[in-house]
mmCIF file with all atom_site columns, C-alpha atoms in Angstrom:
data_model
loop_
_atom_site.group_PDB
_atom_site.id
_atom_site.type_symbol
_atom_site.label_atom_id
_atom_site.label_alt_id
_atom_site.label_comp_id
_atom_site.label_asym_id
_atom_site.label_entity_id
_atom_site.label_seq_id
_atom_site.pdbx_PDB_ins_code
_atom_site.Cartn_x
_atom_site.Cartn_y
_atom_site.Cartn_z
_atom_site.occupancy
_atom_site.B_iso_or_equiv
_atom_site.pdbx_formal_charge
_atom_site.auth_seq_id
_atom_site.auth_comp_id
_atom_site.auth_asym_id
_atom_site.auth_atom_id
_atom_site.pdbx_PDB_model_num
ATOM 1   C CA . UNK A 1 1   ? -102.295 -19.187 -89.916 1.00 46.00 ? 28  UNK A CA 1
ATOM 2   C CA . UNK A 1 2   ? -102.042 -20.875 -86.550 1.00 59.00 ? 29  UNK A CA 1
ATOM 3   C CA . UNK A 1 3   ? -105.227 -20.943 -84.501 1.00 71.00 ? 30  UNK A CA 1
ATOM 4   C CA . UNK A 1 4   ? -104.779 -19.707 -80.980 1.00 79.00 ? 31  UNK A CA 1
ATOM 5   C CA . UNK A 1 5   ? -107.027 -20.315 -78.042 1.00 74.00 ? 32  UNK A CA 1
ATOM 6   C CA . UNK A 1 6   ? -106.530 -20.379 -74.323 1.00 78.00 ? 33  UNK A CA 1
ATOM 7   C CA . UNK A 1 7   ? -106.785 -23.755 -72.598 1.00 83.00 ? 34  UNK A CA 1
ATOM 8   C CA . UNK A 1 8   ? -107.808 -23.330 -68.966 1.00 90.00 ? 35  UNK A CA 1
ATOM 9   C CA . UNK A 1 9   ? -107.721 -25.496 -65.872 1.00 92.00 ? 36  UNK A CA 1
ATOM 10  C CA . UNK A 1 10  ? -110.872 -25.945 -63.794 1.00 94.00 ? 37  UNK A CA 1
ATOM 11  C CA . UNK A 1 11  ? -109.735 -23.469 -61.073 1.00 94.00 ? 38  UNK A CA 1
ATOM 12  C CA . UNK A 1 12  ? -108.921 -20.905 -63.778 1.00 94.00 ? 39  UNK A CA 1
ATOM 13  C CA . UNK A 1 13  ? -112.373 -21.381 -65.316 1.00 94.00 ? 40  UNK A CA 1
ATOM 14  C CA . UNK A 1 14  ? -113.972 -20.818 -61.908 1.00 96.00 ? 41  UNK A CA 1
ATOM 15  C CA . UNK A 1 15  ? -111.851 -17.707 -61.298 1.00 94.00 ? 42  UNK A CA 1
ATOM 16  C CA . UNK A 1 16  ? -112.775 -16.251 -64.697 1.00 95.00 ? 43  UNK A CA 1
ATOM 17  C CA . UNK A 1 17  ? -116.467 -17.078 -64.237 1.00 96.00 ? 44  UNK A CA 1
ATOM 18  C CA . UNK A 1 18  ? -116.392 -15.325 -60.877 1.00 95.00 ? 45  UNK A CA 1
ATOM 19  C CA . UNK A 1 19  ? -114.671 -12.315 -62.459 1.00 94.00 ? 46  UNK A CA 1
ATOM 20  C CA . UNK A 1 20  ? -117.147 -12.288 -65.333 1.00 95.00 ? 47  UNK A CA 1
ATOM 21  C CA . UNK A 1 21  ? -120.114 -12.292 -62.949 1.00 96.00 ? 48  UNK A CA 1
ATOM 22  C CA . UNK A 1 22  ? -118.900 -10.004 -60.184 1.00 95.00 ? 49  UNK A CA 1
ATOM 23  C CA . UNK A 1 23  ? -116.020 -7.715  -61.114 1.00 95.00 ? 50  UNK A CA 1
ATOM 24  C CA . UNK A 1 24  ? -116.992 -4.016  -60.934 1.00 95.00 ? 51  UNK A CA 1
ATOM 25  C CA . UNK A 1 25  ? -115.034 -3.094  -64.090 1.00 93.00 ? 52  UNK A CA 1
ATOM 26  C CA . UNK A 1 26  ? -116.804 -3.722  -67.402 1.00 95.00 ? 53  UNK A CA 1
ATOM 27  C CA . UNK A 1 27  ? -113.518 -4.136  -69.280 1.00 94.00 ? 54  UNK A CA 1
ATOM 28  C CA . UNK A 1 28  ? -112.294 -6.816  -66.847 1.00 95.00 ? 55  UNK A CA 1
ATOM 29  C CA . UNK A 1 29  ? -115.615 -8.667  -67.181 1.00 96.00 ? 56  UNK A CA 1
ATOM 30  C CA . UNK A 1 30  ? -115.206 -8.571  -70.985 1.00 96.00 ? 57  UNK A CA 1
ATOM 31  C CA . UNK A 1 31  ? -111.675 -9.969  -70.782 1.00 96.00 ? 58  UNK A CA 1
ATOM 32  C CA . UNK A 1 32  ? -112.858 -12.770 -68.498 1.00 96.00 ? 59  UNK A CA 1
ATOM 33  C CA . UNK A 1 33  ? -115.669 -13.604 -70.913 1.00 96.00 ? 60  UNK A CA 1
ATOM 34  C CA . UNK A 1 34  ? -113.255 -13.527 -73.852 1.00 95.00 ? 61  UNK A CA 1
ATOM 35  C CA . UNK A 1 35  ? -110.913 -16.023 -72.200 1.00 95.00 ? 62  UNK A CA 1
ATOM 36  C CA . UNK A 1 36  ? -113.836 -18.279 -71.311 1.00 95.00 ? 63  UNK A CA 1
ATOM 37  C CA . UNK A 1 37  ? -115.142 -18.185 -74.896 1.00 95.00 ? 64  UNK A CA 1
ATOM 38  C CA . UNK A 1 38  ? -111.650 -18.944 -76.179 1.00 94.00 ? 65  UNK A CA 1
ATOM 39  C CA . UNK A 1 39  ? -111.519 -21.939 -73.863 1.00 93.00 ? 66  UNK A CA 1
ATOM 40  C CA . UNK A 1 40  ? -114.808 -23.084 -75.413 1.00 92.00 ? 67  UNK A CA 1
ATOM 41  C CA . UNK A 1 41  ? -113.233 -23.023 -78.881 1.00 91.00 ? 68  UNK A CA 1
ATOM 42  C CA . UNK A 1 42  ? -113.948 -19.564 -80.335 1.00 92.00 ? 69  UNK A CA 1
ATOM 43  C CA . UNK A 1 43  ? -111.107 -18.311 -82.520 1.00 92.00 ? 70  UNK A CA 1
ATOM 44  C CA . UNK A 1 44  ? -109.492 -14.883 -82.391 1.00 93.00 ? 71  UNK A CA 1
ATOM 45  C CA . UNK A 1 45  ? -111.422 -13.515 -85.385 1.00 94.00 ? 72  UNK A CA 1
ATOM 46  C CA . UNK A 1 46  ? -114.766 -14.477 -83.825 1.00 94.00 ? 73  UNK A CA 1
ATOM 47  C CA . UNK A 1 47  ? -113.731 -12.992 -80.492 1.00 95.00 ? 74  UNK A CA 1
ATOM 48  C CA . UNK A 1 48  ? -112.600 -9.742  -82.086 1.00 95.00 ? 75  UNK A CA 1
ATOM 49  C CA . UNK A 1 49  ? -116.030 -9.395  -83.731 1.00 96.00 ? 76  UNK A CA 1
ATOM 50  C CA . UNK A 1 50  ? -117.890 -10.247 -80.510 1.00 95.00 ? 77  UNK A CA 1
ATOM 51  C CA . UNK A 1 51  ? -115.968 -7.677  -78.467 1.00 96.00 ? 78  UNK A CA 1
ATOM 52  C CA . UNK A 1 52  ? -115.530 -5.105  -81.273 1.00 96.00 ? 79  UNK A CA 1
ATOM 53  C CA . UNK A 1 53  ? -111.766 -4.948  -80.864 1.00 96.00 ? 80  UNK A CA 1
ATOM 54  C CA . UNK A 1 54  ? -108.828 -5.700  -83.128 1.00 96.00 ? 81  UNK A CA 1
ATOM 55  C CA . UNK A 1 55  ? -107.435 -9.231  -83.172 1.00 94.00 ? 82  UNK A CA 1
ATOM 56  C CA . UNK A 1 56  ? -104.201 -7.750  -81.811 1.00 95.00 ? 83  UNK A CA 1
ATOM 57  C CA . UNK A 1 57  ? -106.106 -6.727  -78.678 1.00 95.00 ? 84  UNK A CA 1
ATOM 58  C CA . UNK A 1 58  ? -107.315 -10.293 -78.172 1.00 94.00 ? 85  UNK A CA 1
ATOM 59  C CA . UNK A 1 59  ? -103.743 -11.561 -78.541 1.00 94.00 ? 86  UNK A CA 1
ATOM 60  C CA . UNK A 1 60  ? -102.599 -9.010  -75.955 1.00 94.00 ? 87  UNK A CA 1
ATOM 61  C CA . UNK A 1 61  ? -105.302 -10.227 -73.524 1.00 94.00 ? 88  UNK A CA 1
ATOM 62  C CA . UNK A 1 62  ? -104.136 -13.815 -74.082 1.00 94.00 ? 89  UNK A CA 1
ATOM 63  C CA . UNK A 1 63  ? -100.481 -12.885 -73.557 1.00 94.00 ? 90  UNK A CA 1
ATOM 64  C CA . UNK A 1 64  ? -101.206 -10.960 -70.353 1.00 94.00 ? 91  UNK A CA 1
ATOM 65  C CA . UNK A 1 65  ? -103.301 -13.878 -69.054 1.00 94.00 ? 92  UNK A CA 1
ATOM 66  C CA . UNK A 1 66  ? -100.528 -16.373 -69.818 1.00 92.00 ? 93  UNK A CA 1
ATOM 67  C CA . UNK A 1 67  ? -97.833  -14.182 -68.229 1.00 94.00 ? 94  UNK A CA 1
ATOM 68  C CA . UNK A 1 68  ? -99.612  -12.866 -65.131 1.00 93.00 ? 95  UNK A CA 1
ATOM 69  C CA . UNK A 1 69  ? -102.861 -14.779 -64.725 1.00 92.00 ? 96  UNK A CA 1
ATOM 70  C CA . UNK A 1 70  ? -105.861 -12.888 -63.367 1.00 91.00 ? 97  UNK A CA 1
ATOM 71  C CA . UNK A 1 71  ? -103.677 -9.888  -62.461 1.00 93.00 ? 98  UNK A CA 1
ATOM 72  C CA . UNK A 1 72  ? -102.768 -9.529  -66.138 1.00 92.00 ? 99  UNK A CA 1
ATOM 73  C CA . UNK A 1 73  ? -106.335 -8.874  -67.237 1.00 92.00 ? 100 UNK A CA 1
ATOM 74  C CA . UNK A 1 74  ? -107.083 -6.283  -64.559 1.00 92.00 ? 101 UNK A CA 1
ATOM 75  C CA . UNK A 1 75  ? -106.957 -2.608  -65.516 1.00 87.00 ? 102 UNK A CA 1
ATOM 76  C CA . UNK A 1 76  ? -103.412 -1.309  -65.222 1.00 84.00 ? 103 UNK A CA 1
ATOM 77  C CA . UNK A 1 77  ? -102.437 1.802   -63.272 1.00 83.00 ? 104 UNK A CA 1
ATOM 78  C CA . UNK A 1 78  ? -101.470 4.931   -65.129 1.00 81.00 ? 105 UNK A CA 1
ATOM 79  C CA . UNK A 1 79  ? -104.294 4.974   -67.627 1.00 79.00 ? 106 UNK A CA 1
ATOM 80  C CA . UNK A 1 80  ? -106.110 8.171   -68.460 1.00 82.00 ? 107 UNK A CA 1
ATOM 81  C CA . UNK A 1 81  ? -105.163 11.799  -68.402 1.00 84.00 ? 108 UNK A CA 1
ATOM 82  C CA . UNK A 1 82  ? -102.693 12.878  -65.750 1.00 84.00 ? 109 UNK A CA 1
ATOM 83  C CA . UNK A 1 83  ? -103.789 15.548  -63.278 1.00 82.00 ? 110 UNK A CA 1
ATOM 84  C CA . UNK A 1 84  ? -102.752 19.125  -64.017 1.00 86.00 ? 111 UNK A CA 1
ATOM 85  C CA . UNK A 1 85  ? -102.759 20.137  -60.363 1.00 85.00 ? 112 UNK A CA 1
ATOM 86  C CA . UNK A 1 86  ? -101.247 17.735  -57.860 1.00 82.00 ? 113 UNK A CA 1
ATOM 87  C CA . UNK A 1 87  ? -100.367 17.417  -54.167 1.00 82.00 ? 114 UNK A CA 1
ATOM 88  C CA . UNK A 1 88  ? -97.046  19.268  -54.606 1.00 85.00 ? 115 UNK A CA 1
ATOM 89  C CA . UNK A 1 89  ? -99.057  22.349  -55.622 1.00 84.00 ? 116 UNK A CA 1
ATOM 90  C CA . UNK A 1 90  ? -101.262 22.156  -52.526 1.00 82.00 ? 117 UNK A CA 1
ATOM 91  C CA . UNK A 1 91  ? -99.278  24.580  -50.307 1.00 83.00 ? 118 UNK A CA 1
ATOM 92  C CA . UNK A 1 92  ? -99.055  27.273  -52.979 1.00 86.00 ? 119 UNK A CA 1
ATOM 93  C CA . UNK A 1 93  ? -102.751 26.914  -53.853 1.00 86.00 ? 120 UNK A CA 1
ATOM 94  C CA . UNK A 1 94  ? -103.716 27.227  -50.186 1.00 84.00 ? 121 UNK A CA 1
ATOM 95  C CA . UNK A 1 95  ? -101.527 30.334  -49.807 1.00 85.00 ? 122 UNK A CA 1
ATOM 96  C CA . UNK A 1 96  ? -103.008 32.034  -52.882 1.00 83.00 ? 123 UNK A CA 1
ATOM 97  C CA . UNK A 1 97  ? -106.527 31.054  -51.872 1.00 84.00 ? 124 UNK A CA 1
ATOM 98  C CA . UNK A 1 98  ? -106.187 32.546  -48.395 1.00 84.00 ? 125 UNK A CA 1
ATOM 99  C CA . UNK A 1 99  ? -104.885 35.790  -49.880 1.00 82.00 ? 126 UNK A CA 1
ATOM 100 C CA . UNK A 1 100 ? -107.801 36.117  -52.289 1.00 80.00 ? 127 UNK A CA 1
ATOM 101 C CA . UNK A 1 101 ? -110.579 33.730  -51.233 1.00 75.00 ? 128 UNK A CA 1
ATOM 102 C CA . UNK A 1 102 ? -113.459 35.649  -52.816 1.00 80.00 ? 129 UNK A CA 1
ATOM 103 C CA . UNK A 1 103 ? -112.088 35.810  -56.354 1.00 84.00 ? 130 UNK A CA 1
ATOM 104 C CA . UNK A 1 104 ? -111.229 32.374  -57.655 1.00 86.00 ? 131 UNK A CA 1
ATOM 105 C CA . UNK A 1 105 ? -110.449 33.825  -61.077 1.00 86.00 ? 132 UNK A CA 1
ATOM 106 C CA . UNK A 1 106 ? -107.670 35.976  -59.569 1.00 87.00 ? 133 UNK A CA 1
ATOM 107 C CA . UNK A 1 107 ? -106.328 32.962  -57.657 1.00 87.00 ? 134 UNK A CA 1
ATOM 108 C CA . UNK A 1 108 ? -106.264 31.003  -60.909 1.00 88.00 ? 135 UNK A CA 1
ATOM 109 C CA . UNK A 1 109 ? -104.370 33.759  -62.750 1.00 88.00 ? 136 UNK A CA 1
ATOM 110 C CA . UNK A 1 110 ? -101.770 33.983  -59.977 1.00 87.00 ? 137 UNK A CA 1
ATOM 111 C CA . UNK A 1 111 ? -101.372 30.205  -59.912 1.00 87.00 ? 138 UNK A CA 1
ATOM 112 C CA . UNK A 1 112 ? -100.988 29.995  -63.696 1.00 88.00 ? 139 UNK A CA 1
ATOM 113 C CA . UNK A 1 113 ? -98.027  32.376  -63.446 1.00 88.00 ? 140 UNK A CA 1
ATOM 114 C CA . UNK A 1 114 ? -96.523  30.774  -60.317 1.00 86.00 ? 141 UNK A CA 1
ATOM 115 C CA . UNK A 1 115 ? -96.916  27.169  -61.440 1.00 87.00 ? 142 UNK A CA 1
ATOM 116 C CA . UNK A 1 116 ? -96.399  27.832  -65.148 1.00 89.00 ? 143 UNK A CA 1
ATOM 117 C CA . UNK A 1 117 ? -99.371  25.578  -65.906 1.00 87.00 ? 144 UNK A CA 1
ATOM 118 C CA . UNK A 1 118 ? -102.429 26.200  -68.049 1.00 89.00 ? 145 UNK A CA 1
ATOM 119 C CA . UNK A 1 119 ? -105.756 25.214  -66.451 1.00 87.00 ? 146 UNK A CA 1
ATOM 120 C CA . UNK A 1 120 ? -109.345 26.402  -66.195 1.00 89.00 ? 147 UNK A CA 1
ATOM 121 C CA . UNK A 1 121 ? -111.244 27.728  -63.218 1.00 87.00 ? 148 UNK A CA 1
ATOM 122 C CA . UNK A 1 122 ? -113.304 24.546  -63.311 1.00 90.00 ? 149 UNK A CA 1
ATOM 123 C CA . UNK A 1 123 ? -110.117 22.455  -62.961 1.00 88.00 ? 150 UNK A CA 1
ATOM 124 C CA . UNK A 1 124 ? -109.153 24.516  -59.907 1.00 86.00 ? 151 UNK A CA 1
ATOM 125 C CA . UNK A 1 125 ? -112.617 24.012  -58.395 1.00 87.00 ? 152 UNK A CA 1
ATOM 126 C CA . UNK A 1 126 ? -112.433 20.241  -58.942 1.00 87.00 ? 153 UNK A CA 1
ATOM 127 C CA . UNK A 1 127 ? -108.989 20.137  -57.322 1.00 85.00 ? 154 UNK A CA 1
ATOM 128 C CA . UNK A 1 128 ? -110.241 22.120  -54.330 1.00 84.00 ? 155 UNK A CA 1
ATOM 129 C CA . UNK A 1 129 ? -113.282 19.880  -53.922 1.00 86.00 ? 156 UNK A CA 1
ATOM 130 C CA . UNK A 1 130 ? -111.013 16.850  -54.031 1.00 82.00 ? 157 UNK A CA 1
ATOM 131 C CA . UNK A 1 131 ? -108.849 18.379  -51.289 1.00 79.00 ? 158 UNK A CA 1
ATOM 132 C CA . UNK A 1 132 ? -111.905 19.103  -49.163 1.00 79.00 ? 159 UNK A CA 1
ATOM 133 C CA . UNK A 1 133 ? -113.142 15.531  -49.552 1.00 79.00 ? 160 UNK A CA 1
ATOM 134 C CA . UNK A 1 134 ? -109.722 14.098  -48.658 1.00 74.00 ? 161 UNK A CA 1
ATOM 135 C CA . UNK A 1 135 ? -108.921 16.295  -45.679 1.00 67.00 ? 162 UNK A CA 1
ATOM 136 C CA . UNK A 1 136 ? -112.309 17.544  -44.549 1.00 61.00 ? 163 UNK A CA 1
ATOM 137 C CA . UNK A 1 137 ? -110.869 21.088  -44.585 1.00 54.00 ? 164 UNK A CA 1
ATOM 138 C CA . UNK A 1 138 ? -114.118 22.751  -45.682 1.00 51.00 ? 165 UNK A CA 1
ATOM 139 C CA . UNK A 1 139 ? -113.099 26.066  -44.162 1.00 53.00 ? 166 UNK A CA 1
ATOM 140 C CA . UNK A 1 140 ? -110.282 26.399  -46.712 1.00 51.00 ? 167 UNK A CA 1
ATOM 141 C CA . UNK A 1 141 ? -112.664 26.157  -49.660 1.00 49.00 ? 168 UNK A CA 1
ATOM 142 C CA . UNK A 1 142 ? -116.150 27.511  -49.149 1.00 49.00 ? 169 UNK A CA 1
ATOM 143 C CA . UNK A 1 143 ? -116.839 28.410  -52.753 1.00 46.00 ? 170 UNK A CA 1
ATOM 144 C CA . UNK A 1 144 ? -115.724 25.137  -54.338 1.00 44.00 ? 171 UNK A CA 1
#
């Protein structure tokens, strides 16, 4: 089996050290540390034990680093669960809310039928709070 490690230039080492010390994302800091440890001679099996990930994950980090540099080890967009309610639903939600502002449960039932989406009252409240925070339209949502 071929041993794989990541040789780094001095500017790359400095960039990774800076990322390891200061990046707000824990996963990015781990990836930076992994690449630095690889540069120091740790093999993939040791790194997978240190970071509690599969060796395949380490290889993927190496590949992304080699292809894209520091951008490759940053968290990618599109991760996580997609929102049930989105901006396209905003007008309909506002309309239903104005018609029945005191009973959020009735608004939810009407929206479930209109949008053909399944969601909880809590999801609706979170969406409304998010809208209020984005637009400052607190008058639209007093109960959220």
